[in-house]
Amino acid sequence: MAEAHQAVGFRPSLTSDGVEVELSAPVLQEIYLSGLRSWKRHLSRFWNDFLTGVFPASPLSWLFLFSAIQLAWFLQLDPSLGLMEKIKELLPDWGGQHHRLRGILAAALFASCLWGALIFTLHVALRLLLSYHGWLLEPHGAMSSPTKTWLALVRIFSGRHPMLFSYQRSLPRQPVPSVQDTVRKYLESVRPVLSDEDFDWTAVLAQEFLRLQASLLQWYLRLKSWWASNYVSDWWEEFVYLRSRNPLMVNSNYYMMDFLYVTPTPLQAARAGNAIHALLLYRHRLNRQEIPPTLLMGMRPLCSAQYEKIFNTTRIPGVQRDYIHHLHDSQHVAVFHRGRFFRVGTHSRNSLLSPRALEQQFQRILDDPSPACPYEEHLAALTAAPRDTWAQVRTSLKTQAAEALEVVEGAAFFVSLDAEPAGLTREDPAASLDAYAHALLAGRGHDRWFDKSFTLIVFSNGKLGLSVEHSWADCPISGHMWEFTLATECFQLGYSADGHCKGHPDPTLPQPQRLQWDLPDQIHSSISVALRGAKILSENVDCHVFPFSLFGKSFIRRCHLSSDSFIQIALQLAHFRDRGQFCLTYESAMTRLFLEGRTETVRSCTREACSFVRAMEDKEKTDPQCLALFRVAVDKHQALLKAAMSGQGVDRHLFALYIVSRFLHLQSPFLTQVHSEQWQLSTSQIPVQQMHLFDIHNYPDYVSSGGGFGPADEHGYGVSYIFMGDDMITFHISSKKSSTKTDSHRLGQHIEDALLDVASLFQAGQHFKRQFRGSREEDSRRRCGFLSRQTGASKTSMTSPEI
């Protein structure tokens, strides 16, 4: 198997008789240590699963209950009301001298049964409590008496020191909304983007659907919601991701960026060593469930199911559908450098390799002068090909190069050591950031293994990035891991004064294993075709990244507004100025308040938002009038967001109804029309979930700059944004160069103008517009944050101080 240890003392050598195997004492020692690690790992998992299953109780509570029963029995009291006597009668008779032992066993069995019943009661009570969503629908800053009571009860029933999966058995299931409400909300959402004639026709189709098919399809969905953990998430993964035949690159994957203004070390191997060690530390904590569950309001837990497949996971292509292959463990990473593949072990005999030892291994790869074999350099382009094509080629590859393929697909994750630098430069800040984003999203089309759960990309100047496959989980999960990685490799592991990882090299480590690909002739043409298609797809994507540094979350909070709603309404204004029309807008919202919940769509283009945009473009409207309309639009967006999070959204329900209709071979013109909609503006906020890991005051530049994704439509935009601290917002915009209707840089300018125009409606923000204007050269440098960050040595340094 790919995750098996490479035995240190096992040295095969070919003889005339075949393979001669030399066994030595280190082999036996390694076998012993390997088995010991395996048993420790299984025991740790069993114990963690046990603790998770009994939470919010604990083994200590069983001991307390057992002791109380024994004390009552000693005082000649029977808390079991005769049950323990009946249990004693059922136990074998071992003689008179064992009468006391039978009593202890009977008490232990009764205590266990009573303890199990109490745990079940706690789970049911907590699930009922967590089904309450009134707190989510209340105005920000206002808390009703029922919500205060609810919080107190949740605190009582939640227990102490929860582990990552402690709340999974207590999370409620995602409810199936009323089909009438869903259709009404849908019609309301499309009204701003349809003509009167088209809207009337859509309304007729909707009424026909409600009359003829809705009740039957809804019945099946309710049946599934009673039986399955989640009525929609498995179908969402199956039909949206795994059955898609489009290439993963640009269409499905997304990227995460490094720090924007600092690079902790310019040494590529050192940055790789620290980052990979930090990732493996995160995996270790994940396996032991030492990562605390995410809690809203510090009390309401979110589902943690998506964390299970971060590591050791590969999306395997199939002819009709893909499937996700997940290993329980993997002790190596697969590395790509200058067209060659390597296997790098991540563990020594007793523990993880140190960052300095990992750096040593990566430096060996960088110094290796051997050339790539024919077609090996472009082999990974197959993972960027259409899935049917890759599935067919993989069948041949698995026959001819099974060992190398198993190493790559069985790795903890994939690592790409790029030969080119990346990141923000002072000489051309705007272009350098755009190139950085493009390198992370698409690369050169053949230097990422897009099937892996994620690829860690380390550039020649020490910059980092992630390319993440989307089917196994959503962005907040990989974002949580990425925050931990960046904080750990900088603030905990750190670097020496010369830029190397701390510690000492290990000269006894074997060389990284070069993978040998025996590529059959029949797939050479497939690799060439895949490479050509990947280059076309890569060259067609237009990426634009810019930090907006005039104001951020702190200003928006002073305006008593939701920061996300503020940005979403400003995006509507920017897009209208860019295209001259409104369009369906997709904003991703999480549904992890429910068991195995993933996402829901917030349809941000509302009638209220459109009224505000028209008022802003009407010179006769005054600022107070526009501000009043803006607040109404923000309130409407907040209501939609909260409804989506509480399971009352539109799109996942309609999607599930459509899937049921296809299973039943029922033709629904209404559902078919909904399914064929195009999202010309696809948006997402990247949340910062662990601000406690970063020292924003002393090191304000050590904050992740977010990430981005490709456009959902050939003539549309993909826009993501992240609030970096309190006073900066970084935007990531993508579009297709082949479209004559879109331009990522043009939309970026409109977003800046829209943000300033909206801010100027508030008295506190009127100075921003005057402050912003300058020469074109200064505009570019200002958008990348340089002109506003010239005070303080740590803010302008492009490399970090020693931490």
PDB file of N, CA and C in Angstrom, residues 701-765:
ATOM      1  N   ASP A 701       0.475  42.677   9.221  1.00  0.00           N
ATOM      2  CA  ASP A 701       0.542  42.124   7.865  1.00  0.00           C
ATOM      3  C   ASP A 701       0.442  40.612   7.850  1.00  0.00           C
ATOM      4  N   TYR A 702       0.466  39.985   9.015  1.00  0.00           N
ATOM      5  CA  TYR A 702       0.408  38.531   9.073  1.00  0.00           C
ATOM      6  C   TYR A 702      -1.041  38.063   9.143  1.00  0.00           C
ATOM      7  N   VAL A 703      -1.775  38.327   8.082  1.00  0.00           N
ATOM      8  CA  VAL A 703      -3.160  37.895   7.954  1.00  0.00           C
ATOM      9  C   VAL A 703      -3.333  37.321   6.559  1.00  0.00           C
ATOM     10  N   SER A 704      -4.000  36.193   6.469  1.00  0.00           N
ATOM     11  CA  SER A 704      -4.228  35.574   5.166  1.00  0.00           C
ATOM     12  C   SER A 704      -5.012  36.519   4.257  1.00  0.00           C
ATOM     13  N   SER A 705      -4.651  36.537   2.993  1.00  0.00           N
ATOM     14  CA  SER A 705      -5.314  37.434   2.043  1.00  0.00           C
ATOM     15  C   SER A 705      -6.426  36.746   1.273  1.00  0.00           C
ATOM     16  N   GLY A 706      -6.916  35.605   1.789  1.00  0.00           N
ATOM     17  CA  GLY A 706      -8.086  34.985   1.192  1.00  0.00           C
ATOM     18  C   GLY A 706      -7.761  34.168  -0.043  1.00  0.00           C
ATOM     19  N   GLY A 707      -8.726  34.047  -0.916  1.00  0.00           N
ATOM     20  CA  GLY A 707      -8.565  33.255  -2.125  1.00  0.00           C
ATOM     21  C   GLY A 707      -9.691  33.518  -3.085  1.00  0.00           C
ATOM     22  N   GLY A 708      -9.706  32.748  -4.152  1.00  0.00           N
ATOM     23  CA  GLY A 708     -10.709  32.982  -5.180  1.00  0.00           C
ATOM     24  C   GLY A 708     -11.043  31.729  -5.953  1.00  0.00           C
ATOM     25  N   PHE A 709     -11.923  31.885  -6.964  1.00  0.00           N
ATOM     26  CA  PHE A 709     -12.409  30.758  -7.762  1.00  0.00           C
ATOM     27  C   PHE A 709     -12.769  31.278  -9.143  1.00  0.00           C
ATOM     28  N   GLY A 710     -13.012  30.368 -10.055  1.00  0.00           N
ATOM     29  CA  GLY A 710     -13.361  30.745 -11.412  1.00  0.00           C
ATOM     30  C   GLY A 710     -14.811  31.176 -11.542  1.00  0.00           C
ATOM     31  N   PRO A 711     -15.170  31.843 -12.646  1.00  0.00           N
ATOM     32  CA  PRO A 711     -16.555  32.282 -12.854  1.00  0.00           C
ATOM     33  C   PRO A 711     -17.465  31.083 -13.103  1.00  0.00           C
ATOM     34  N   ALA A 712     -18.726  31.212 -12.683  1.00  0.00           N
ATOM     35  CA  ALA A 712     -19.690  30.129 -12.870  1.00  0.00           C
ATOM     36  C   ALA A 712     -20.320  30.140 -14.250  1.00  0.00           C
ATOM     37  N   ASP A 713     -20.164  31.246 -14.985  1.00  0.00           N
ATOM     38  CA  ASP A 713     -20.792  31.397 -16.291  1.00  0.00           C
ATOM     39  C   ASP A 713     -19.752  31.928 -17.283  1.00  0.00           C
ATOM     40  N   GLU A 714     -19.902  31.551 -18.541  1.00  0.00           N
ATOM     41  CA  GLU A 714     -18.945  31.984 -19.567  1.00  0.00           C
ATOM     42  C   GLU A 714     -18.909  33.504 -19.693  1.00  0.00           C
ATOM     43  N   HIS A 715     -20.018  34.160 -19.386  1.00  0.00           N
ATOM     44  CA  HIS A 715     -20.085  35.619 -19.471  1.00  0.00           C
ATOM     45  C   HIS A 715     -20.337  36.224 -18.089  1.00  0.00           C
ATOM     46  N   GLY A 716     -19.781  35.599 -17.082  1.00  0.00           N
ATOM     47  CA  GLY A 716     -20.015  36.077 -15.729  1.00  0.00           C
ATOM     48  C   GLY A 716     -18.733  36.321 -14.964  1.00  0.00           C
ATOM     49  N   TYR A 717     -18.901  36.651 -13.695  1.00  0.00           N
ATOM     50  CA  TYR A 717     -17.782  36.952 -12.799  1.00  0.00           C
ATOM     51  C   TYR A 717     -17.825  36.021 -11.593  1.00  0.00           C
ATOM     52  N   GLY A 718     -16.651  35.718 -11.076  1.00  0.00           N
ATOM     53  CA  GLY A 718     -16.511  35.103  -9.763  1.00  0.00           C
ATOM     54  C   GLY A 718     -15.847  36.103  -8.842  1.00  0.00           C
ATOM     55  N   VAL A 719     -16.478  36.452  -7.742  1.00  0.00           N
ATOM     56  CA  VAL A 719     -15.957  37.473  -6.832  1.00  0.00           C
ATOM     57  C   VAL A 719     -15.938  36.901  -5.414  1.00  0.00           C
ATOM     58  N   SER A 720     -14.771  36.890  -4.796  1.00  0.00           N
ATOM     59  CA  SER A 720     -14.678  36.550  -3.374  1.00  0.00           C
ATOM     60  C   SER A 720     -13.976  37.686  -2.647  1.00  0.00           C
ATOM     61  N   TYR A 721     -14.196  37.760  -1.343  1.00  0.00           N
ATOM     62  CA  TYR A 721     -13.610  38.857  -0.574  1.00  0.00           C
ATOM     63  C   TYR A 721     -13.361  38.391   0.844  1.00  0.00           C
ATOM     64  N   ILE A 722     -12.385  39.010   1.482  1.00  0.00           N
ATOM     65  CA  ILE A 722     -12.035  38.676   2.851  1.00  0.00           C
ATOM     66  C   ILE A 722     -11.712  39.966   3.587  1.00  0.00           C
ATOM     67  N   PHE A 723     -12.170  40.065   4.825  1.00  0.00           N
ATOM     68  CA  PHE A 723     -11.859  41.221   5.660  1.00  0.00           C
ATOM     69  C   PHE A 723     -10.548  40.944   6.378  1.00  0.00           C
ATOM     70  N   MET A 724      -9.499  41.648   5.979  1.00  0.00           N
ATOM     71  CA  MET A 724      -8.182  41.464   6.572  1.00  0.00           C
ATOM     72  C   MET A 724      -8.048  42.429   7.743  1.00  0.00           C
ATOM     73  N   GLY A 725      -8.226  41.923   8.955  1.00  0.00           N
ATOM     74  CA  GLY A 725      -8.217  42.801  10.105  1.00  0.00           C
ATOM     75  C   GLY A 725      -9.443  43.692  10.098  1.00  0.00           C
ATOM     76  N   ASP A 726      -9.287  44.907  10.578  1.00  0.00           N
ATOM     77  CA  ASP A 726     -10.408  45.841  10.680  1.00  0.00           C
ATOM     78  C   ASP A 726     -10.440  46.886   9.590  1.00  0.00           C
ATOM     79  N   ASP A 727      -9.355  47.048   8.843  1.00  0.00           N
ATOM     80  CA  ASP A 727      -9.262  48.213   7.952  1.00  0.00           C
ATOM     81  C   ASP A 727      -8.837  47.853   6.537  1.00  0.00           C
ATOM     82  N   MET A 728      -9.075  46.631   6.102  1.00  0.00           N
ATOM     83  CA  MET A 728      -8.751  46.273   4.729  1.00  0.00           C
ATOM     84  C   MET A 728      -9.671  45.158   4.253  1.00  0.00           C
ATOM     85  N   ILE A 729     -10.025  45.221   2.979  1.00  0.00           N
ATOM     86  CA  ILE A 729     -10.824  44.190   2.326  1.00  0.00           C
ATOM     87  C   ILE A 729     -10.085  43.794   1.050  1.00  0.00           C
ATOM     88  N   THR A 730      -9.807  42.514   0.883  1.00  0.00           N
ATOM     89  CA  THR A 730      -9.147  42.057  -0.326  1.00  0.00           C
ATOM     90  C   THR A 730     -10.165  41.353  -1.213  1.00  0.00           C
ATOM     91  N   PHE A 731     -10.212  41.752  -2.484  1.00  0.00           N
ATOM     92  CA  PHE A 731     -11.146  41.189  -3.456  1.00  0.00           C
ATOM     93  C   PHE A 731     -10.385  40.330  -4.458  1.00  0.00           C
ATOM     94  N   HIS A 732     -10.998  39.215  -4.828  1.00  0.00           N
ATOM     95  CA  HIS A 732     -10.475  38.315  -5.863  1.00  0.00           C
ATOM     96  C   HIS A 732     -11.550  38.190  -6.932  1.00  0.00           C
ATOM     97  N   ILE A 733     -11.229  38.601  -8.146  1.00  0.00           N
ATOM     98  CA  ILE A 733     -12.209  38.631  -9.235  1.00  0.00           C
ATOM     99  C   ILE A 733     -11.697  37.756 -10.377  1.00  0.00           C
ATOM    100  N   SER A 734     -12.598  36.999 -10.979  1.00  0.00           N
ATOM    101  CA  SER A 734     -12.237  36.183 -12.141  1.00  0.00           C
ATOM    102  C   SER A 734     -13.321  36.295 -13.202  1.00  0.00           C
ATOM    103  N   SER A 735     -12.905  36.116 -14.438  1.00  0.00           N
ATOM    104  CA  SER A 735     -13.826  36.103 -15.571  1.00  0.00           C
ATOM    105  C   SER A 735     -13.123  35.397 -16.725  1.00  0.00           C
ATOM    106  N   LYS A 736     -13.827  35.268 -17.847  1.00  0.00           N
ATOM    107  CA  LYS A 736     -13.254  34.622 -19.022  1.00  0.00           C
ATOM    108  C   LYS A 736     -12.808  35.681 -20.033  1.00  0.00           C
ATOM    109  N   LYS A 737     -11.568  35.556 -20.521  1.00  0.00           N
ATOM    110  CA  LYS A 737     -11.064  36.498 -21.517  1.00  0.00           C
ATOM    111  C   LYS A 737     -11.813  36.366 -22.830  1.00  0.00           C
ATOM    112  N   SER A 738     -12.381  35.195 -23.086  1.00  0.00           N
ATOM    113  CA  SER A 738     -13.107  34.985 -24.341  1.00  0.00           C
ATOM    114  C   SER A 738     -14.420  35.746 -24.382  1.00  0.00           C
ATOM    115  N   SER A 739     -14.906  36.199 -23.237  1.00  0.00           N
ATOM    116  CA  SER A 739     -16.165  36.937 -23.191  1.00  0.00           C
ATOM    117  C   SER A 739     -15.921  38.410 -23.502  1.00  0.00           C
ATOM    118  N   THR A 740     -16.730  38.936 -24.381  1.00  0.00           N
ATOM    119  CA  THR A 740     -16.657  40.372 -24.702  1.00  0.00           C
ATOM    120  C   THR A 740     -17.458  41.209 -23.710  1.00  0.00           C
ATOM    121  N   LYS A 741     -18.152  40.568 -22.776  1.00  0.00           N
ATOM    122  CA  LYS A 741     -19.019  41.284 -21.847  1.00  0.00           C
ATOM    123  C   LYS A 741     -18.383  41.516 -20.491  1.00  0.00           C
ATOM    124  N   THR A 742     -17.284  40.816 -20.205  1.00  0.00           N
ATOM    125  CA  THR A 742     -16.703  40.899 -18.872  1.00  0.00           C
ATOM    126  C   THR A 742     -15.258  41.348 -18.940  1.00  0.00           C
ATOM    127  N   ASP A 743     -14.802  41.961 -17.876  1.00  0.00           N
ATOM    128  CA  ASP A 743     -13.410  42.373 -17.712  1.00  0.00           C
ATOM    129  C   ASP A 743     -13.161  42.487 -16.204  1.00  0.00           C
ATOM    130  N   SER A 744     -12.311  41.628 -15.672  1.00  0.00           N
ATOM    131  CA  SER A 744     -12.105  41.577 -14.227  1.00  0.00           C
ATOM    132  C   SER A 744     -11.564  42.891 -13.692  1.00  0.00           C
ATOM    133  N   HIS A 745     -10.654  43.539 -14.425  1.00  0.00           N
ATOM    134  CA  HIS A 745     -10.082  44.797 -13.954  1.00  0.00           C
ATOM    135  C   HIS A 745     -11.120  45.916 -13.982  1.00  0.00           C
ATOM    136  N   ARG A 746     -11.965  45.899 -15.007  1.00  0.00           N
ATOM    137  CA  ARG A 746     -13.018  46.919 -15.089  1.00  0.00           C
ATOM    138  C   ARG A 746     -13.989  46.773 -13.931  1.00  0.00           C
ATOM    139  N   LEU A 747     -14.377  45.527 -13.617  1.00  0.00           N
ATOM    140  CA  LEU A 747     -15.274  45.328 -12.476  1.00  0.00           C
ATOM    141  C   LEU A 747     -14.586  45.749 -11.189  1.00  0.00           C
ATOM    142  N   GLY A 748     -13.269  45.493 -11.064  1.00  0.00           N
ATOM    143  CA  GLY A 748     -12.539  45.918  -9.878  1.00  0.00           C
ATOM    144  C   GLY A 748     -12.623  47.419  -9.655  1.00  0.00           C
ATOM    145  N   GLN A 749     -12.489  48.195 -10.728  1.00  0.00           N
ATOM    146  CA  GLN A 749     -12.609  49.656 -10.613  1.00  0.00           C
ATOM    147  C   GLN A 749     -14.016  50.045 -10.169  1.00  0.00           C
ATOM    148  N   HIS A 750     -15.012  49.359 -10.729  1.00  0.00           N
ATOM    149  CA  HIS A 750     -16.394  49.673 -10.340  1.00  0.00           C
ATOM    150  C   HIS A 750     -16.649  49.313  -8.873  1.00  0.00           C
ATOM    151  N   ILE A 751     -16.042  48.230  -8.391  1.00  0.00           N
ATOM    152  CA  ILE A 751     -16.214  47.855  -6.989  1.00  0.00           C
ATOM    153  C   ILE A 751     -15.618  48.918  -6.078  1.00  0.00           C
ATOM    154  N   GLU A 752     -14.431  49.405  -6.422  1.00  0.00           N
ATOM    155  CA  GLU A 752     -13.813  50.471  -5.624  1.00  0.00           C
ATOM    156  C   GLU A 752     -14.695  51.708  -5.589  1.00  0.00           C
ATOM    157  N   ASP A 753     -15.181  52.117  -6.761  1.00  0.00           N
ATOM    158  CA  ASP A 753     -16.038  53.306  -6.827  1.00  0.00           C
ATOM    159  C   ASP A 753     -17.330  53.089  -6.045  1.00  0.00           C
ATOM    160  N   ALA A 754     -17.899  51.876  -6.160  1.00  0.00           N
ATOM    161  CA  ALA A 754     -19.149  51.598  -5.456  1.00  0.00           C
ATOM    162  C   ALA A 754     -18.948  51.644  -3.946  1.00  0.00           C
ATOM    163  N   LEU A 755     -17.862  51.069  -3.465  1.00  0.00           N
ATOM    164  CA  LEU A 755     -17.589  51.103  -2.032  1.00  0.00           C
ATOM    165  C   LEU A 755     -17.452  52.537  -1.531  1.00  0.00           C
ATOM    166  N   LEU A 756     -16.756  53.360  -2.297  1.00  0.00           N
ATOM    167  CA  LEU A 756     -16.566  54.752  -1.891  1.00  0.00           C
ATOM    168  C   LEU A 756     -17.874  55.534  -1.948  1.00  0.00           C
ATOM    169  N   ASP A 757     -18.669  55.272  -2.980  1.00  0.00           N
ATOM    170  CA  ASP A 757     -19.944  55.975  -3.097  1.00  0.00           C
ATOM    171  C   ASP A 757     -20.896  55.590  -1.964  1.00  0.00           C
ATOM    172  N   VAL A 758     -20.917  54.304  -1.609  1.00  0.00           N
ATOM    173  CA  VAL A 758     -21.772  53.869  -0.512  1.00  0.00           C
ATOM    174  C   VAL A 758     -21.278  54.461   0.807  1.00  0.00           C
ATOM    175  N   ALA A 759     -19.948  54.426   1.016  1.00  0.00           N
ATOM    176  CA  ALA A 759     -19.393  54.969   2.263  1.00  0.00           C
ATOM    177  C   ALA A 759     -19.674  56.462   2.393  1.00  0.00           C
ATOM    178  N   SER A 760     -19.683  57.177   1.256  1.00  0.00           N
ATOM    179  CA  SER A 760     -19.896  58.624   1.304  1.00  0.00           C
ATOM    180  C   SER A 760     -21.321  58.992   1.707  1.00  0.00           C
ATOM    181  N   LEU A 761     -22.247  58.008   1.685  1.00  0.00           N
ATOM    182  CA  LEU A 761     -23.603  58.268   2.154  1.00  0.00           C
ATOM    183  C   LEU A 761     -23.636  58.487   3.661  1.00  0.00           C
ATOM    184  N   PHE A 762     -22.604  57.982   4.344  1.00  0.00           N
ATOM    185  CA  PHE A 762     -22.503  58.146   5.783  1.00  0.00           C
ATOM    186  C   PHE A 762     -21.557  59.301   6.085  1.00  0.00           C
ATOM    187  N   GLN A 763     -21.900  60.077   7.057  1.00  0.00           N
ATOM    188  CA  GLN A 763     -21.100  61.257   7.380  1.00  0.00           C
ATOM    189  C   GLN A 763     -19.654  60.880   7.683  1.00  0.00           C
ATOM    190  N   ALA A 764     -19.463  59.755   8.374  1.00  0.00           N
ATOM    191  CA  ALA A 764     -18.108  59.343   8.732  1.00  0.00           C
ATOM    192  C   ALA A 764     -17.294  58.922   7.521  1.00  0.00           C
ATOM    193  N   GLY A 765     -17.956  58.601   6.394  1.00  0.00           N
ATOM    194  CA  GLY A 765     -17.214  58.112   5.241  1.00  0.00           C
ATOM    195  C   GLY A 765     -17.064  59.106   4.115  1.00  0.00           C
TER     196      GLY A 765
END
